[in-house]
């Protein structure tokens, strides 16, 4: 069965990080960075397609567990999973504490999401794939509704003039966008049912939705406000009033971002459980999750300066992992070639 995991994973890093970095670096030209970054990101999606191709329907763990070098790659993948999990567990309570439960301890915000992600991971891949297909419909519907509700607040003068930023800033933002929207998609490597065309469609759907949201923020807020808000994708919706008296309709929009974060969290949790050694699997699994929850909430989450550094370095860290994944592709290609040579002899 086809899944929509890559749609949610592509979008998840934009909330609270991607939009903030884009608007801070290139302001109202952020939509250009989205377009250019989307084109660049297709190359990374194709790279992951090649990794799937060289796996030849064998799971990544089974393939890499056969050699010492493969086990090193497995260890690096586990580190990557934990890193993505940490980012989500920092971001989620930061948003909730900013707008809703102002005085609720971060740990109480994180625990329900984490427990539900563990539950989904224990249910298996089919449950997660089916859930992603179902939530995809709701996500598209909610985005379309809010896009239409914001139209009357648009001021197209906020878009012009274009190309007002330095070329270096635009290129940097393009790379940042491509990195944070595509590199986490390696989480879908072990999921069957999608070929390159399906993954590309999901990626394009996600980028179209991000482009609509980016344009809506620029047109409705204008450049002076773009760089002020920490969550401009949420703050822009506070303008909406239906029939001049129905307010606070922006709260419904949060479901879209919760879908993105939860599906990504559930996917990375499932991958972590599957990648860890079978012996003492549950012990390793729960200990690592406990460790990440503690680090996210009591070490990083309590220090705004560390949070800022973590988010600003997010794309750079992902680029380092991309180099590792390219090395993984080369490793799989070499081992495939050796296998074919042995068979021919």
CSV table of C-alpha atoms in Angstrom, one decimal, residues 5-343:
chain,number,residue,atom,x,y,z
A,5,UNK,CA,5.2,9.5,5.0
A,6,UNK,CA,7.5,11.6,2.9
A,7,UNK,CA,4.8,14.3,2.6
A,8,UNK,CA,4.7,14.8,6.4
A,9,UNK,CA,8.5,14.3,6.9
A,10,UNK,CA,9.2,16.9,4.2
A,11,UNK,CA,7.0,19.5,6.0
A,12,UNK,CA,7.9,18.7,9.6
A,13,UNK,CA,11.1,20.6,9.8
A,14,UNK,CA,9.6,23.8,8.4
A,15,UNK,CA,7.5,24.4,11.4
A,16,UNK,CA,9.3,26.6,13.9
A,17,UNK,CA,12.7,26.1,12.1
A,18,UNK,CA,12.4,26.3,8.3
A,19,UNK,CA,10.1,29.3,8.1
A,20,UNK,CA,12.0,31.2,10.9
A,21,UNK,CA,15.4,30.7,9.1
A,22,UNK,CA,14.0,31.5,5.6
A,23,UNK,CA,12.3,34.8,6.7
A,24,UNK,CA,15.3,35.8,8.8
A,25,UNK,CA,17.8,35.3,6.0
A,26,UNK,CA,15.8,36.5,2.9
A,27,UNK,CA,12.6,38.0,4.2
A,28,UNK,CA,9.9,38.4,1.5
A,29,UNK,CA,12.1,36.6,-1.1
A,30,UNK,CA,11.6,33.4,0.9
A,31,UNK,CA,9.2,32.0,-1.8
A,32,UNK,CA,12.1,32.1,-4.2
A,33,UNK,CA,14.2,30.0,-1.8
A,34,UNK,CA,11.3,27.5,-1.6
A,35,UNK,CA,11.2,27.2,-5.4
A,36,UNK,CA,14.9,26.8,-5.9
A,37,UNK,CA,15.3,24.6,-2.8
A,38,UNK,CA,12.5,22.3,-4.1
A,39,UNK,CA,14.4,21.8,-7.4
A,40,UNK,CA,17.6,21.0,-5.5
A,41,UNK,CA,15.8,18.7,-3.2
A,42,UNK,CA,14.7,16.4,-6.0
A,43,UNK,CA,18.3,15.3,-6.4
A,44,UNK,CA,18.4,14.1,-2.8
A,45,UNK,CA,15.1,12.3,-3.2
A,46,UNK,CA,16.6,10.5,-6.2
A,47,UNK,CA,19.7,9.6,-4.1
A,48,UNK,CA,17.5,7.9,-1.6
A,49,UNK,CA,15.8,6.1,-4.5
A,50,UNK,CA,19.2,4.7,-5.5
A,51,UNK,CA,19.8,3.5,-2.0
A,52,UNK,CA,16.5,1.6,-2.1
A,53,UNK,CA,17.5,0.2,-5.5
A,54,UNK,CA,20.8,-1.2,-4.2
A,55,UNK,CA,19.1,-2.7,-1.2
A,56,UNK,CA,17.0,-4.8,-3.6
A,57,UNK,CA,14.1,-5.2,-1.2
A,58,UNK,CA,16.4,-6.2,1.6
A,59,UNK,CA,16.0,-4.2,4.9
A,60,UNK,CA,18.7,-1.7,5.6
A,61,UNK,CA,19.5,-3.4,8.9
A,62,UNK,CA,19.8,-6.9,7.5
A,63,UNK,CA,22.0,-5.6,4.7
A,64,UNK,CA,24.4,-3.5,6.9
A,65,UNK,CA,24.6,-6.1,9.7
A,66,UNK,CA,26.7,-8.4,7.6
A,67,UNK,CA,30.0,-6.4,7.7
A,68,UNK,CA,31.9,-4.2,10.2
A,69,UNK,CA,31.6,-1.2,7.9
A,70,UNK,CA,27.9,-1.8,7.6
A,71,UNK,CA,27.5,-1.9,11.4
A,72,UNK,CA,29.2,1.5,11.6
A,73,UNK,CA,26.6,2.9,9.2
A,74,UNK,CA,23.9,1.4,11.4
A,75,UNK,CA,25.3,3.1,14.4
A,76,UNK,CA,25.4,6.5,12.5
A,77,UNK,CA,21.8,5.9,11.5
A,78,UNK,CA,20.8,5.4,15.1
A,79,UNK,CA,22.5,8.7,16.0
A,80,UNK,CA,20.5,10.3,13.1
A,81,UNK,CA,17.2,8.9,14.4
A,82,UNK,CA,18.0,10.2,17.9
A,83,UNK,CA,18.9,13.6,16.6
A,84,UNK,CA,15.6,14.0,14.6
A,85,UNK,CA,13.7,12.8,17.7
A,86,UNK,CA,15.5,15.3,19.8
A,87,UNK,CA,14.6,18.2,17.5
A,88,UNK,CA,10.9,17.3,17.5
A,89,UNK,CA,10.8,16.9,21.3
A,90,UNK,CA,12.4,20.4,21.6
A,91,UNK,CA,10.1,22.0,19.1
A,92,UNK,CA,6.8,20.6,20.3
A,93,UNK,CA,6.7,21.9,23.9
A,94,UNK,CA,8.3,25.2,22.8
A,95,UNK,CA,5.2,25.9,20.6
A,96,UNK,CA,2.7,24.6,23.1
A,97,UNK,CA,4.2,26.6,25.9
A,98,UNK,CA,4.3,29.7,23.8
A,99,UNK,CA,0.6,29.8,22.8
A,100,UNK,CA,-1.5,27.4,24.9
A,101,UNK,CA,-0.2,25.8,28.1
A,102,UNK,CA,2.0,28.6,29.2
A,103,UNK,CA,2.9,27.1,32.6
A,104,UNK,CA,2.7,23.4,31.9
A,105,UNK,CA,6.0,21.6,32.3
A,106,UNK,CA,7.6,20.6,29.0
A,107,UNK,CA,7.8,17.0,30.0
A,108,UNK,CA,4.0,16.8,30.4
A,109,UNK,CA,3.6,18.0,26.8
A,110,UNK,CA,6.1,15.6,25.4
A,111,UNK,CA,5.0,12.4,27.2
A,112,UNK,CA,1.6,11.9,25.5
A,113,UNK,CA,3.1,12.3,22.1
A,114,UNK,CA,6.0,10.0,22.9
A,115,UNK,CA,3.8,7.3,24.3
A,116,UNK,CA,1.5,7.5,21.3
A,117,UNK,CA,4.5,7.3,18.9
A,118,UNK,CA,5.8,4.2,20.8
A,119,UNK,CA,2.4,2.6,20.6
A,120,UNK,CA,2.3,3.2,16.8
A,121,UNK,CA,5.8,1.8,16.4
A,122,UNK,CA,4.8,-1.3,18.3
A,123,UNK,CA,1.8,-1.8,16.0
A,124,UNK,CA,4.0,-2.1,12.9
A,125,UNK,CA,4.7,-0.3,9.6
A,126,UNK,CA,1.2,-0.9,8.1
A,127,UNK,CA,-0.5,1.0,10.8
A,128,UNK,CA,1.8,4.0,10.4
A,129,UNK,CA,1.4,3.9,6.6
A,130,UNK,CA,-2.4,3.8,6.8
A,131,UNK,CA,-2.4,6.6,9.3
A,132,UNK,CA,-0.3,8.8,7.0
A,133,UNK,CA,-2.6,8.2,4.1
A,134,UNK,CA,-5.6,9.2,6.2
A,135,UNK,CA,-4.1,12.3,7.8
A,136,UNK,CA,-2.8,13.4,4.4
A,137,UNK,CA,-6.4,14.1,3.3
A,138,UNK,CA,-7.1,16.2,6.4
A,139,UNK,CA,-3.8,18.1,6.1
A,140,UNK,CA,-4.5,19.1,2.5
A,141,UNK,CA,-8.1,20.1,3.4
A,142,UNK,CA,-7.1,22.3,6.4
A,143,UNK,CA,-4.3,24.0,4.4
A,144,UNK,CA,-6.7,24.8,1.5
A,145,UNK,CA,-9.3,26.2,3.9
A,146,UNK,CA,-6.9,28.5,5.6
A,147,UNK,CA,-5.4,29.6,2.3
A,148,UNK,CA,-8.9,30.7,1.1
A,149,UNK,CA,-9.7,32.4,4.5
A,150,UNK,CA,-6.5,34.5,4.2
A,151,UNK,CA,-7.0,35.7,0.7
A,152,UNK,CA,-8.9,38.9,1.7
A,153,UNK,CA,-5.9,39.9,3.9
A,154,UNK,CA,-3.4,39.7,1.0
A,155,UNK,CA,-1.5,42.7,-0.1
A,156,UNK,CA,0.5,41.9,-3.2
A,157,UNK,CA,2.6,45.0,-2.7
A,158,UNK,CA,4.3,43.0,0.0
A,159,UNK,CA,6.0,40.8,-2.7
A,160,UNK,CA,7.7,43.6,-4.6
A,161,UNK,CA,10.4,44.4,-5.3
A,162,UNK,CA,11.8,40.9,-5.7
A,163,UNK,CA,15.4,39.8,-5.6
A,164,UNK,CA,16.3,42.4,-3.0
A,165,UNK,CA,18.6,40.2,-1.0
A,166,UNK,CA,22.2,39.3,-1.7
A,167,UNK,CA,22.9,36.3,-3.9
A,168,UNK,CA,24.9,34.6,-1.2
A,169,UNK,CA,21.9,34.8,1.2
A,170,UNK,CA,19.6,33.4,-1.4
A,171,UNK,CA,21.9,30.5,-2.2
A,172,UNK,CA,22.4,29.8,1.5
A,173,UNK,CA,18.6,29.8,2.1
A,174,UNK,CA,18.1,27.5,-0.9
A,175,UNK,CA,20.5,25.0,0.5
A,176,UNK,CA,19.0,25.3,4.0
A,177,UNK,CA,15.5,24.7,2.6
A,178,UNK,CA,16.6,21.7,0.5
A,179,UNK,CA,18.5,20.2,3.4
A,180,UNK,CA,15.7,20.4,6.0
A,181,UNK,CA,12.9,19.3,3.7
A,182,UNK,CA,14.7,16.3,2.0
A,183,UNK,CA,17.5,14.8,4.1
A,184,UNK,CA,15.1,13.5,6.9
A,185,UNK,CA,13.3,11.6,4.1
A,186,UNK,CA,15.8,8.8,4.6
A,187,UNK,CA,13.4,7.7,7.3
A,188,UNK,CA,11.2,6.2,4.6
A,189,UNK,CA,13.9,3.9,3.1
A,190,UNK,CA,12.6,0.7,4.7
A,191,UNK,CA,8.9,1.3,3.8
A,192,UNK,CA,7.5,-0.6,0.9
A,193,UNK,CA,4.7,0.4,-1.5
A,194,UNK,CA,6.3,3.6,-2.9
A,195,UNK,CA,8.5,3.9,-5.9
A,196,UNK,CA,10.5,7.0,-6.9
A,197,UNK,CA,7.5,8.5,-8.7
A,198,UNK,CA,5.3,8.2,-5.6
A,199,UNK,CA,8.0,9.6,-3.3
A,200,UNK,CA,8.5,12.5,-5.8
A,201,UNK,CA,4.8,13.2,-5.9
A,202,UNK,CA,4.6,13.3,-2.1
A,203,UNK,CA,7.6,15.6,-2.0
A,204,UNK,CA,6.0,17.9,-4.6
A,205,UNK,CA,2.7,18.0,-2.8
A,206,UNK,CA,4.5,19.0,0.4
A,207,UNK,CA,6.5,21.7,-1.4
A,208,UNK,CA,3.4,23.1,-3.0
A,209,UNK,CA,1.7,23.3,0.4
A,210,UNK,CA,4.8,25.0,1.9
A,211,UNK,CA,4.9,27.5,-1.0
A,212,UNK,CA,1.3,28.4,-0.5
A,213,UNK,CA,1.9,28.9,3.3
A,214,UNK,CA,5.1,31.0,2.5
A,215,UNK,CA,3.2,33.2,0.1
A,216,UNK,CA,0.3,33.6,2.5
A,217,UNK,CA,2.6,34.7,5.3
A,218,UNK,CA,4.4,37.2,3.1
A,219,UNK,CA,1.2,38.6,1.5
A,220,UNK,CA,-0.7,38.9,4.8
A,221,UNK,CA,2.0,40.1,7.2
A,222,UNK,CA,4.5,42.0,5.1
A,223,UNK,CA,8.3,42.1,5.6
A,224,UNK,CA,8.5,44.1,8.8
A,225,UNK,CA,6.6,41.4,10.7
A,226,UNK,CA,8.2,38.4,9.0
A,227,UNK,CA,11.4,38.5,11.1
A,228,UNK,CA,9.7,39.3,14.4
A,229,UNK,CA,7.5,36.2,15.0
A,230,UNK,CA,9.0,32.9,16.1
A,231,UNK,CA,6.1,31.0,14.5
A,232,UNK,CA,4.9,33.3,11.6
A,233,UNK,CA,3.1,30.3,10.1
A,234,UNK,CA,0.8,30.4,13.1
A,235,UNK,CA,0.7,34.1,13.9
A,236,UNK,CA,-0.5,35.1,10.4
A,237,UNK,CA,-3.7,33.2,11.0
A,238,UNK,CA,-4.6,35.3,14.0
A,239,UNK,CA,-5.8,37.9,11.6
A,240,UNK,CA,-8.7,35.7,10.4
A,241,UNK,CA,-12.2,36.7,11.5
A,242,UNK,CA,-15.3,35.0,10.1
A,243,UNK,CA,-18.4,37.1,10.0
A,244,UNK,CA,-16.5,39.8,11.9
A,245,UNK,CA,-17.0,38.0,15.3
A,246,UNK,CA,-15.7,34.4,15.1
A,247,UNK,CA,-12.1,34.6,16.2
A,248,UNK,CA,-9.3,32.3,17.3
A,249,UNK,CA,-9.9,30.1,14.2
A,250,UNK,CA,-6.1,29.7,14.0
A,251,UNK,CA,-6.3,27.0,16.6
A,252,UNK,CA,-7.6,24.5,14.2
A,253,UNK,CA,-4.6,25.0,12.0
A,254,UNK,CA,-2.3,23.5,14.6
A,255,UNK,CA,-3.6,20.1,13.7
A,256,UNK,CA,-1.7,20.3,10.5
A,257,UNK,CA,1.6,20.9,12.3
A,258,UNK,CA,0.8,18.3,14.9
A,259,UNK,CA,0.2,15.8,12.1
A,260,UNK,CA,3.6,16.6,10.6
A,261,UNK,CA,5.5,16.4,13.9
A,262,UNK,CA,3.7,13.3,15.1
A,263,UNK,CA,4.0,11.2,11.8
A,264,UNK,CA,7.7,12.1,11.7
A,265,UNK,CA,8.2,11.2,15.4
A,266,UNK,CA,6.3,7.9,15.0
A,267,UNK,CA,8.4,7.1,11.9
A,268,UNK,CA,11.7,7.8,13.6
A,269,UNK,CA,10.6,5.9,16.7
A,270,UNK,CA,9.7,2.9,14.5
A,271,UNK,CA,13.0,3.0,12.7
A,272,UNK,CA,14.9,3.2,15.9
A,273,UNK,CA,13.2,0.2,17.3
A,274,UNK,CA,13.8,-1.8,14.1
A,275,UNK,CA,17.5,-0.8,13.8
A,276,UNK,CA,18.6,-1.6,17.3
A,277,UNK,CA,20.0,-5.1,18.0
A,278,UNK,CA,17.4,-7.8,18.6
A,279,UNK,CA,19.1,-8.9,21.8
A,280,UNK,CA,17.9,-6.6,24.6
A,281,UNK,CA,16.0,-4.6,22.0
A,282,UNK,CA,13.4,-3.3,24.4
A,283,UNK,CA,16.0,-2.3,27.0
A,284,UNK,CA,18.1,-0.3,24.5
A,285,UNK,CA,14.9,1.2,22.9
A,286,UNK,CA,13.4,2.6,26.1
A,287,UNK,CA,16.7,3.7,27.6
A,288,UNK,CA,17.6,5.7,24.5
A,289,UNK,CA,14.1,7.3,24.3
A,290,UNK,CA,14.3,8.2,28.0
A,291,UNK,CA,17.8,9.7,27.4
A,292,UNK,CA,16.5,11.8,24.5
A,293,UNK,CA,13.5,13.0,26.5
A,294,UNK,CA,15.7,14.1,29.3
A,295,UNK,CA,18.2,15.9,27.1
A,296,UNK,CA,15.4,17.5,25.0
A,297,UNK,CA,13.4,18.8,28.0
A,298,UNK,CA,15.9,19.3,30.9
A,299,UNK,CA,19.2,20.1,29.1
A,300,UNK,CA,18.5,21.9,25.8
A,301,UNK,CA,14.8,22.8,26.4
A,302,UNK,CA,15.5,24.9,29.5
A,303,UNK,CA,18.1,27.1,27.8
A,304,UNK,CA,16.9,29.4,25.0
A,305,UNK,CA,20.4,30.1,23.9
A,306,UNK,CA,21.1,26.4,23.3
A,307,UNK,CA,17.8,26.0,21.6
A,308,UNK,CA,18.7,28.9,19.2
A,309,UNK,CA,22.1,27.4,18.4
A,310,UNK,CA,20.5,24.0,17.9
A,311,UNK,CA,17.9,25.3,15.4
A,312,UNK,CA,20.4,27.5,13.5
A,313,UNK,CA,22.8,24.6,13.1
A,314,UNK,CA,20.1,22.1,12.2
A,315,UNK,CA,20.6,22.4,8.4
A,316,UNK,CA,24.4,22.1,8.8
A,317,UNK,CA,24.1,19.0,10.9
A,318,UNK,CA,21.8,17.5,8.3
A,319,UNK,CA,24.3,18.2,5.6
A,320,UNK,CA,26.9,16.3,7.5
A,321,UNK,CA,24.5,13.3,7.7
A,322,UNK,CA,23.9,13.7,3.9
A,323,UNK,CA,27.6,13.2,3.3
A,324,UNK,CA,27.3,10.0,5.4
A,325,UNK,CA,24.3,8.8,3.4
A,326,UNK,CA,26.2,9.4,0.1
A,327,UNK,CA,29.0,7.3,1.5
A,328,UNK,CA,26.3,4.7,2.4
A,329,UNK,CA,25.2,4.7,-1.3
A,330,UNK,CA,28.7,4.2,-2.5
A,331,UNK,CA,29.2,1.3,0.0
A,332,UNK,CA,26.0,-0.4,-1.2
A,333,UNK,CA,27.0,0.0,-4.8
A,334,UNK,CA,30.5,-1.5,-4.1
A,335,UNK,CA,29.1,-4.5,-2.1
A,336,UNK,CA,26.5,-5.1,-4.9
A,337,UNK,CA,29.3,-5.2,-7.5
A,338,UNK,CA,31.3,-7.6,-5.4
A,339,UNK,CA,28.2,-9.9,-5.0
A,340,UNK,CA,27.6,-9.9,-8.8
A,341,UNK,CA,31.3,-10.7,-9.4
A,342,UNK,CA,31.2,-13.7,-7.0
A,343,UNK,CA,28.1,-15.0,-8.7
